[in-house]
Amino acid sequence: MASALLLQPHNYKRKLLVLLGISILVRGFIAGMFELGNDEVYYWTYAVYPDISHFDHPPMVGWLIRIFTLNLQFQQEFFVRLASVIGGTFNTYILFLIGTKLRDETTGWYTALLHIASIYGFVISGVFILPDTPQTVFWLSALYLMLDVLPENQPSGSIKRKMIGIGILLGLGMLSKYTTAFLWAGMILFILLFNRSWLKRSYFYLANLIMLSFFAIVLVWNFRNNFISFTYQGGRGLVSGLVFNIDSFLTELLGEVLYNNPVNLLLLILGIVIVIRSSNLQRNPSIRILLLTGLPLVLTFLSLSLFRGTLPHWSGPGYLTLIPVAALFIRIKQGEHPSFFPGWMIASLLVMGMILSVAMFQISTGLIPLESKEDGRRDYSLDIYGWTQMGEKFKILAEKYEAEGKIQTGSPIVSYRWFPAANLEYYAARPGKRHVLASGKLEEIHKYAWINKVHGGFRLNDDAWYITSSLDFREPEKLYELHYEKIMPPDTLHIVRRGKNVYAFYVYRLLNLQSKPRSLLVNH
């Protein structure tokens, strides 16, 4: 019986292919089953309105959506997320290779399983279409090459070429998300501390130059737009006053525990403890590289959360980097006869399965009573439920009013923030060949300040639709610097789940624009 639980080394790659096959099928199923979230539809606009960079992030996620939807020919949720489904599966394979480098194929196998068991690895960067999708692919690929390259004192031709590859991958990562700079900084730190011979190598400087040349297009865009992206993202990371905020810290900490799986996190801590206690492991260059490239990102956002609000997925690539250290702990404890699925691994996968199953069940059914005004709770599963219903019902309503001459045909939809503007564009405007305009301050409407210009902005005497939901209600009279001659009473579109009305959208007709907002952009 015991021998049935053992996996011989020559079986790992075959088993890995089975794991990857199951993984991509499950990811694909989830990708096509659920509506896009607020962030996802917003990044979809990066593909619809391409540019060399954007207000919030570099352009890579939009390019990927454009590619995997075949130039927007297939815009269903599955195709919008397809890059993540494939990228997340590729990440599992790369982590297997990294774990194998760390010790052996058993460690690689455990690393792959722990990645499957990570909510961030499996869903957030592996199903949802976010800047994290391309970032993690390029981050882990560059990290894999670093394990070969950075410890070398006398680099051969192949090592030199791999250093160039690192420069390319870092550049692509920087075109995905700014926090890729932490991986570059970890590489520099390892060289300064453990292998300064690279400072004498021209290929090292060439790799850095290549990285910067890729990122140059983002610099150009920011130069043309008053460095607004750097100002915005820098403001999110800066601490204004040392005011301790226990709520933001606990939110970040609990979010990281949930996103990265509490079992995985415990294994990571135990892995770091083993490294601290073993001088041999401390001298292992691969472990040094993993710690120097993973820990700074994690510790930075934990530290920032002590004073300001952060989001748990920001540190996600750091945790992916450290997964092999957690796998190493299991491998060491398994000794000479490792099990195919050790107890720790089973526990991690069960926790992941439970979290994912509960989340999918709640989105589909809403049976867990989360909505309660008294204690402030909200059913956040509704954020990705009901938009398709709204779009279908709005289409019927809009065609009716247009046929009756009660609003100009093809009138745009007006919104007040980047979300729900992007949600409305994907689910309501796109099917009816309309467009969305956003009225608000730049920090509220984000890329829509540029999208407005694509559509010619607001025009006097035009009509518009205004749609707001009961979950995020805002009166049309509060639209920033917009004044219409008439605002007609709203029509109500009920969203139904399991035969019950769970929330509603209110659809207003705004007639005859009398005043419009000034342009928020100076140099564009």
Coordinates of N, CA, C and O in Angstrom, one line a residue, residues 300-420:
T300 N 7.4 44.7 1.7 CA 7.1 46.1 1.4 C 5.6 46.4 1.5 O 5.2 47.4 2.2
F301 N 4.8 45.5 1.0 CA 3.3 45.8 1.0 C 2.8 45.5 2.4 O 1.8 46.2 2.8
L302 N 3.3 44.6 3.1 CA 2.9 44.4 4.5 C 3.2 45.7 5.3 O 2.4 46.1 6.2
S303 N 4.4 46.2 5.1 CA 4.8 47.4 5.8 C 4.0 48.6 5.4 O 3.5 49.4 6.3
L304 N 3.7 48.8 4.1 CA 2.9 49.9 3.7 C 1.5 49.8 4.3 O 0.9 50.8 4.7
S305 N 1.0 48.6 4.5 CA -0.4 48.4 5.0 C -0.5 48.9 6.4 O -1.6 49.0 6.9
L306 N 0.6 49.0 7.1 CA 0.6 49.5 8.5 C 0.1 51.0 8.5 O -0.4 51.5 9.6
F307 N 0.2 51.7 7.4 CA -0.1 53.1 7.4 C -1.2 53.5 6.4 O -1.7 54.6 6.4
R308 N -1.4 52.7 5.4 CA -2.4 53.0 4.3 C -3.0 51.8 3.7 O -2.5 50.7 3.9
G309 N -4.1 52.0 3.0 CA -4.7 50.8 2.4 C -3.9 50.2 1.2 O -3.3 51.0 0.4
T310 N -3.9 48.9 1.2 CA -3.2 48.2 0.1 C -4.1 47.1 -0.4 O -5.2 46.8 0.2
L311 N -3.7 46.4 -1.4 CA -4.5 45.3 -1.9 C -3.7 44.0 -1.9 O -2.5 44.0 -2.3
P312 N -4.2 42.9 -1.4 CA -3.4 41.7 -1.1 C -2.7 41.1 -2.3 O -1.7 40.4 -2.2
H313 N -3.3 41.3 -3.5 CA -2.7 40.7 -4.7 C -1.5 41.4 -5.2 O -0.7 40.9 -6.0
W314 N -1.2 42.6 -4.7 CA 0.0 43.3 -5.1 C 1.3 42.5 -4.8 O 2.3 42.7 -5.5
S315 N 1.3 41.8 -3.7 CA 2.5 41.0 -3.3 C 2.5 39.6 -3.9 O 3.4 38.8 -3.6
G316 N 1.5 39.3 -4.8 CA 1.3 38.0 -5.3 C 2.6 37.4 -5.9 O 3.0 36.2 -5.7
P317 N 3.3 38.1 -6.9 CA 4.5 37.5 -7.5 C 5.6 37.2 -6.5 O 6.3 36.2 -6.7
G318 N 5.6 37.9 -5.4 CA 6.6 37.6 -4.3 C 6.3 36.2 -3.7 O 7.2 35.4 -3.5
Y319 N 5.0 35.9 -3.5 CA 4.6 34.7 -2.9 C 4.8 33.5 -3.9 O 5.3 32.4 -3.5
L320 N 4.6 33.8 -5.2 CA 4.9 32.7 -6.2 C 6.3 32.4 -6.2 O 6.7 31.2 -6.3
T321 N 7.2 33.4 -6.0 CA 8.6 33.2 -6.0 C 9.1 32.3 -4.8 O 10.0 31.5 -4.9
L322 N 8.3 32.4 -3.7 CA 8.7 31.7 -2.5 C 8.1 30.3 -2.4 O 8.4 29.6 -1.5
I323 N 7.1 30.0 -3.3 CA 6.5 28.6 -3.2 C 7.5 27.5 -3.2 O 7.4 26.5 -2.5
P324 N 8.6 27.6 -4.0 CA 9.6 26.5 -4.0 C 10.2 26.3 -2.6 O 10.6 25.1 -2.3
V325 N 10.4 27.3 -1.8 CA 10.9 27.2 -0.5 C 10.0 26.4 0.4 O 10.4 25.6 1.2
A326 N 8.6 26.7 0.2 CA 7.6 25.9 0.9 C 7.7 24.4 0.5 O 7.6 23.5 1.3
A327 N 7.8 24.2 -0.8 CA 7.9 22.8 -1.3 C 9.2 22.1 -0.8 O 9.2 20.9 -0.5
L328 N 10.3 22.9 -0.7 CA 11.5 22.3 -0.1 C 11.3 21.8 1.3 O 11.9 20.7 1.6
F329 N 10.5 22.5 2.1 CA 10.3 22.0 3.5 C 9.6 20.6 3.4 O 10.0 19.7 4.1
I330 N 8.6 20.5 2.6 CA 7.9 19.2 2.5 C 8.9 18.1 2.0 O 8.9 17.0 2.5
R331 N 9.7 18.5 1.0 CA 10.7 17.5 0.4 C 11.7 17.0 1.5 O 12.0 15.8 1.6
I332 N 12.2 17.9 2.3 CA 13.1 17.6 3.3 C 12.5 16.6 4.3 O 13.1 15.6 4.8
K333 N 11.3 16.9 4.7 CA 10.6 16.1 5.7 C 10.2 14.7 5.1 O 10.0 13.8 5.9
Q334 N 10.1 14.6 3.8 CA 9.8 13.3 3.2 C 10.9 12.3 3.2 O 10.7 11.1 3.1
G335 N 12.1 12.9 3.3 CA 13.3 12.0 3.3 C 13.6 11.2 2.0 O 13.3 11.8 0.9
E336 N 14.1 10.0 2.1 CA 14.5 9.3 0.9 C 13.3 8.7 0.1 O 13.5 8.2 -1.0
H337 N 12.2 8.5 0.7 CA 11.0 7.9 0.1 C 9.8 8.8 0.1 O 8.9 8.7 0.8
P338 N 9.9 9.8 -0.8 CA 8.8 10.8 -0.8 C 7.5 10.3 -1.3 O 7.4 9.4 -2.2
S339 N 6.4 10.7 -0.8 CA 5.1 10.4 -1.2 C 4.6 11.2 -2.4 O 5.1 12.4 -2.6
F340 N 3.7 10.7 -3.2 CA 3.2 11.4 -4.3 C 2.4 12.6 -3.8 O 2.5 13.7 -4.3
F341 N 1.5 12.3 -2.8 CA 0.7 13.4 -2.2 C 0.9 13.3 -0.7 O 0.1 12.7 0.0
P342 N 1.9 14.0 -0.2 CA 2.1 14.1 1.3 C 0.9 14.7 2.0 O 0.1 15.4 1.3
G343 N 0.7 14.5 3.3 CA -0.4 15.0 4.0 C -0.5 16.6 3.9 O -1.6 17.1 3.7
W344 N 0.6 17.3 4.0 CA 0.6 18.7 3.8 C 0.0 19.1 2.5 O -0.7 20.1 2.4
M345 N 0.4 18.4 1.5 CA -0.1 18.7 0.1 C -1.6 18.5 0.0 O -2.3 19.3 -0.6
I346 N -2.1 17.4 0.6 CA -3.5 17.1 0.5 C -4.3 18.2 1.2 O -5.3 18.7 0.8
A347 N -3.7 18.6 2.4 CA -4.4 19.7 3.2 C -4.5 21.0 2.4 O -5.5 21.6 2.3
S348 N -3.4 21.3 1.7 CA -3.3 22.5 0.9 C -4.3 22.5 -0.2 O -5.1 23.4 -0.5
L349 N -4.4 21.4 -0.9 CA -5.3 21.2 -2.1 C -6.8 21.2 -1.6 O -7.7 21.8 -2.3
L350 N -7.0 20.6 -0.4 CA -8.4 20.6 0.1 C -8.9 22.0 0.5 O -10.0 22.3 0.2
V351 N -8.0 22.8 1.1 CA -8.3 24.1 1.4 C -8.6 24.9 0.2 O -9.6 25.7 0.1
M352 N -7.8 24.8 -0.8 CA -8.0 25.5 -2.1 C -9.3 25.1 -2.7 O -10.1 25.9 -3.1
G353 N -9.6 23.8 -2.7 CA -10.9 23.3 -3.3 C -12.1 23.8 -2.5 O -13.1 24.2 -3.2
M354 N -12.0 23.9 -1.2 CA -13.1 24.4 -0.4 C -13.3 25.8 -0.7 O -14.5 26.3 -0.9
I355 N -12.3 26.7 -0.7 CA -12.4 28.1 -1.0 C -13.0 28.4 -2.3 O -14.0 29.1 -2.5
L356 N -12.5 27.7 -3.3 CA -13.0 27.9 -4.7 C -14.4 27.4 -4.9 O -15.2 28.1 -5.5
S357 N -14.7 26.3 -4.3 CA -16.1 25.7 -4.4 C -17.1 26.6 -3.7 O -18.2 26.9 -4.3
V358 N -16.8 27.1 -2.5 CA -17.7 28.0 -1.8 C -17.9 29.3 -2.6 O -19.0 29.8 -2.8
A359 N -16.8 29.8 -3.2 CA -16.9 31.1 -4.0 C -17.8 30.9 -5.2 O -18.7 31.7 -5.5
M360 N -17.5 29.8 -5.9 CA -18.3 29.5 -7.2 C -19.8 29.2 -6.8 O -20.7 29.7 -7.5
F361 N -20.0 28.5 -5.7 CA -21.4 28.2 -5.3 C -22.1 29.5 -4.9 O -23.3 29.7 -5.3
Q362 N -21.4 30.4 -4.2 CA -22.1 31.6 -3.8 C -22.4 32.5 -5.0 O -23.5 33.1 -5.0
I363 N -21.5 32.6 -5.9 CA -21.8 33.5 -7.1 C -23.0 32.9 -7.9 O -23.8 33.7 -8.3
S364 N -23.1 31.6 -8.0 CA -24.1 31.0 -8.8 C -25.5 31.0 -8.1 O -26.5 31.1 -8.7
T365 N -25.5 30.8 -6.7 CA -26.7 30.6 -6.0 C -27.0 31.7 -5.0 O -28.2 32.0 -4.7
G366 N -26.0 32.3 -4.4 CA -26.2 33.3 -3.3 C -26.9 32.7 -2.1 O -27.5 33.4 -1.3
L367 N -26.7 31.4 -1.9 CA -27.4 30.8 -0.7 C -26.9 31.2 0.6 O -27.6 31.2 1.6
I368 N -25.6 31.6 0.6 CA -25.0 32.0 1.9 C -25.5 33.4 2.2 O -25.3 34.4 1.4
P369 N -26.2 33.7 3.3 CA -26.8 35.0 3.6 C -25.8 36.0 4.0 O -25.6 36.3 5.2
L370 N -25.1 36.7 3.0 CA -24.1 37.7 3.3 C -24.6 39.1 3.4 O -24.0 39.9 4.0
E371 N -25.7 39.3 2.7 CA -26.2 40.7 2.7 C -26.9 41.1 4.0 O -27.8 40.4 4.5
S372 N -26.4 42.2 4.6 CA -27.0 42.6 5.9 C -26.6 44.0 6.1 O -25.4 44.3 6.4
K373 N -27.6 44.9 6.1 CA -27.3 46.4 6.3 C -26.9 46.6 7.7 O -26.2 47.6 8.0
E374 N -27.4 45.8 8.6 CA -27.2 46.1 10.1 C -25.7 46.0 10.4 O -25.2 46.9 11.2
D375 N -25.0 45.0 10.0 CA -23.6 44.8 10.4 C -22.6 45.2 9.3 O -21.4 45.0 9.4
G376 N -23.1 45.8 8.2 CA -22.3 46.3 7.2 C -21.7 45.3 6.2 O -20.9 45.6 5.3
R377 N -22.2 44.1 6.3 CA -21.7 43.0 5.4 C -22.3 43.2 4.0 O -23.4 43.8 3.9
R378 N -21.6 42.7 3.0 CA -22.1 42.8 1.6 C -21.8 41.5 0.9 O -20.8 40.8 1.2
D379 N -22.7 41.1 0.0 CA -22.5 39.9 -0.8 C -21.7 40.3 -2.0 O -22.2 40.8 -3.1
Y380 N -20.3 40.2 -1.9 CA -19.5 40.7 -3.0 C -19.6 39.8 -4.3 O -19.1 40.2 -5.3
S381 N -20.2 38.6 -4.1 CA -20.4 37.8 -5.3 C -21.3 38.4 -6.3 O -21.2 38.1 -7.5
L382 N -22.1 39.4 -5.9 CA -22.9 40.1 -6.8 C -22.2 41.0 -7.8 O -22.7 41.5 -8.8
D383 N -20.9 41.3 -7.4 CA -20.1 42.2 -8.3 C -19.9 41.6 -9.7 O -19.7 42.3 -10.6
I384 N -19.9 40.2 -9.7 CA -19.7 39.6 -11.0 C -20.9 38.7 -11.3 O -20.8 37.6 -11.9
Y385 N -22.1 39.2 -11.0 CA -23.3 38.6 -11.3 C -24.4 39.6 -11.7 O -24.5 40.6 -11.0
G386 N -25.1 39.4 -12.8 CA -26.2 40.2 -13.1 C -25.9 41.2 -14.3 O -26.9 41.8 -14.8
W387 N -24.7 41.4 -14.7 CA -24.4 42.3 -15.7 C -24.9 41.9 -17.1 O -25.4 42.7 -17.9
T388 N -24.9 40.6 -17.3 CA -25.5 40.1 -18.6 C -27.0 40.3 -18.6 O -27.5 40.7 -19.7
Q389 N -27.6 40.0 -17.5 CA -29.1 40.3 -17.4 C -29.4 41.7 -17.7 O -30.3 42.1 -18.5
M390 N -28.6 42.6 -17.1 CA -28.8 44.0 -17.3 C -28.7 44.4 -18.7 O -29.5 45.1 -19.3
G391 N -27.6 43.9 -19.4 CA -27.4 44.3 -20.8 C -28.5 43.8 -21.7 O -28.9 44.6 -22.6
E392 N -29.0 42.6 -21.4 CA -30.1 42.1 -22.3 C -31.4 42.9 -22.1 O -32.1 43.3 -23.1
K393 N -31.7 43.2 -20.8 CA -32.9 44.0 -20.6 C -32.8 45.5 -21.0 O -33.7 46.1 -21.5
F394 N -31.6 46.0 -20.9 CA -31.4 47.4 -21.3 C -31.5 47.5 -22.9 O -32.1 48.5 -23.4
K395 N -31.0 46.5 -23.6 CA -31.1 46.5 -25.0 C -32.6 46.6 -25.5 O -33.0 47.4 -26.4
I396 N -33.5 45.8 -24.8 CA -34.9 45.9 -25.2 C -35.5 47.2 -24.8 O -36.2 47.8 -25.6
L397 N -35.1 47.7 -23.7 CA -35.7 49.0 -23.2 C -35.2 50.2 -24.1 O -36.0 51.0 -24.5
A398 N -33.9 50.2 -24.5 CA -33.4 51.2 -25.3 C -34.0 51.2 -26.7 O -34.4 52.3 -27.3
E399 N -34.2 50.1 -27.3 CA -34.8 50.0 -28.6 C -36.2 50.5 -28.6 O -36.7 51.1 -29.5
K400 N -36.9 50.2 -27.5 CA -38.3 50.7 -27.4 C -38.4 52.2 -27.3 O -39.1 52.8 -28.1
Y401 N -37.6 52.8 -26.5 CA -37.6 54.3 -26.3 C -37.1 55.0 -27.6 O -37.6 56.0 -28.0
E402 N -36.1 54.4 -28.3 CA -35.6 55.0 -29.5 C -36.7 54.9 -30.6 O -36.9 55.8 -31.4
A403 N -37.4 53.8 -30.7 CA -38.4 53.6 -31.7 C -39.6 54.6 -31.5 O -40.2 55.0 -32.4
E404 N -39.8 54.9 -30.2 CA -40.9 55.9 -29.9 C -40.4 57.3 -30.0 O -41.2 58.2 -29.7
G405 N -39.2 57.5 -30.3 CA -38.6 58.9 -30.4 C -38.5 59.6 -29.1 O -38.4 60.8 -29.0
K406 N -38.3 58.8 -28.0 CA -38.2 59.4 -26.7 C -36.8 59.7 -26.2 O -36.5 60.2 -25.1
I407 N -35.8 59.3 -27.1 CA -34.4 59.6 -26.9 C -33.7 59.4 -28.2 O -34.2 58.7 -29.1
Q408 N -32.6 60.2 -28.4 CA -31.9 60.1 -29.7 C -31.4 58.7 -29.9 O -30.9 58.1 -29.0
T409 N -31.5 58.2 -31.1 CA -31.0 56.9 -31.5 C -29.5 56.8 -31.3 O -28.7 57.7 -31.7
G410 N -29.0 55.8 -30.7 CA -27.5 55.6 -30.5 C -26.9 56.4 -29.4 O -25.7 56.6 -29.4
S411 N -27.8 57.0 -28.5 CA -27.2 57.8 -27.5 C -26.2 57.1 -26.6 O -26.4 55.9 -26.3
P412 N -25.1 57.8 -26.2 CA -24.2 57.1 -25.3 C -24.7 56.8 -23.9 O -25.7 57.4 -23.5
I413 N -24.0 56.0 -23.2 CA -24.2 55.8 -21.8 C -23.2 56.6 -21.0 O -22.0 56.6 -21.3
V414 N -23.7 57.3 -20.0 CA -22.8 58.2 -19.2 C -22.6 57.5 -17.8 O -23.6 57.0 -17.2
S415 N -21.4 57.5 -17.3 CA -21.1 57.0 -16.0 C -20.2 58.0 -15.2 O -19.8 59.0 -15.8
Y416 N -19.9 57.6 -14.0 CA -19.3 58.6 -13.1 C -17.9 58.1 -12.5 O -17.3 58.8 -11.8
R417 N -17.5 56.9 -12.9 CA -16.3 56.3 -12.4 C -15.8 55.2 -13.4 O -16.6 54.7 -14.2
W418 N -14.5 54.9 -13.4 CA -14.0 53.8 -14.3 C -14.7 52.5 -14.2 O -14.9 51.8 -15.2
F419 N -15.2 52.2 -13.0 CA -16.2 51.2 -12.8 C -17.3 51.9 -12.1 O -17.1 52.7 -11.2
P420 N -18.6 51.8 -12.6 CA -19.1 50.8 -13.5 C -19.0 51.2 -15.0 O -19.6 50.5 -15.8

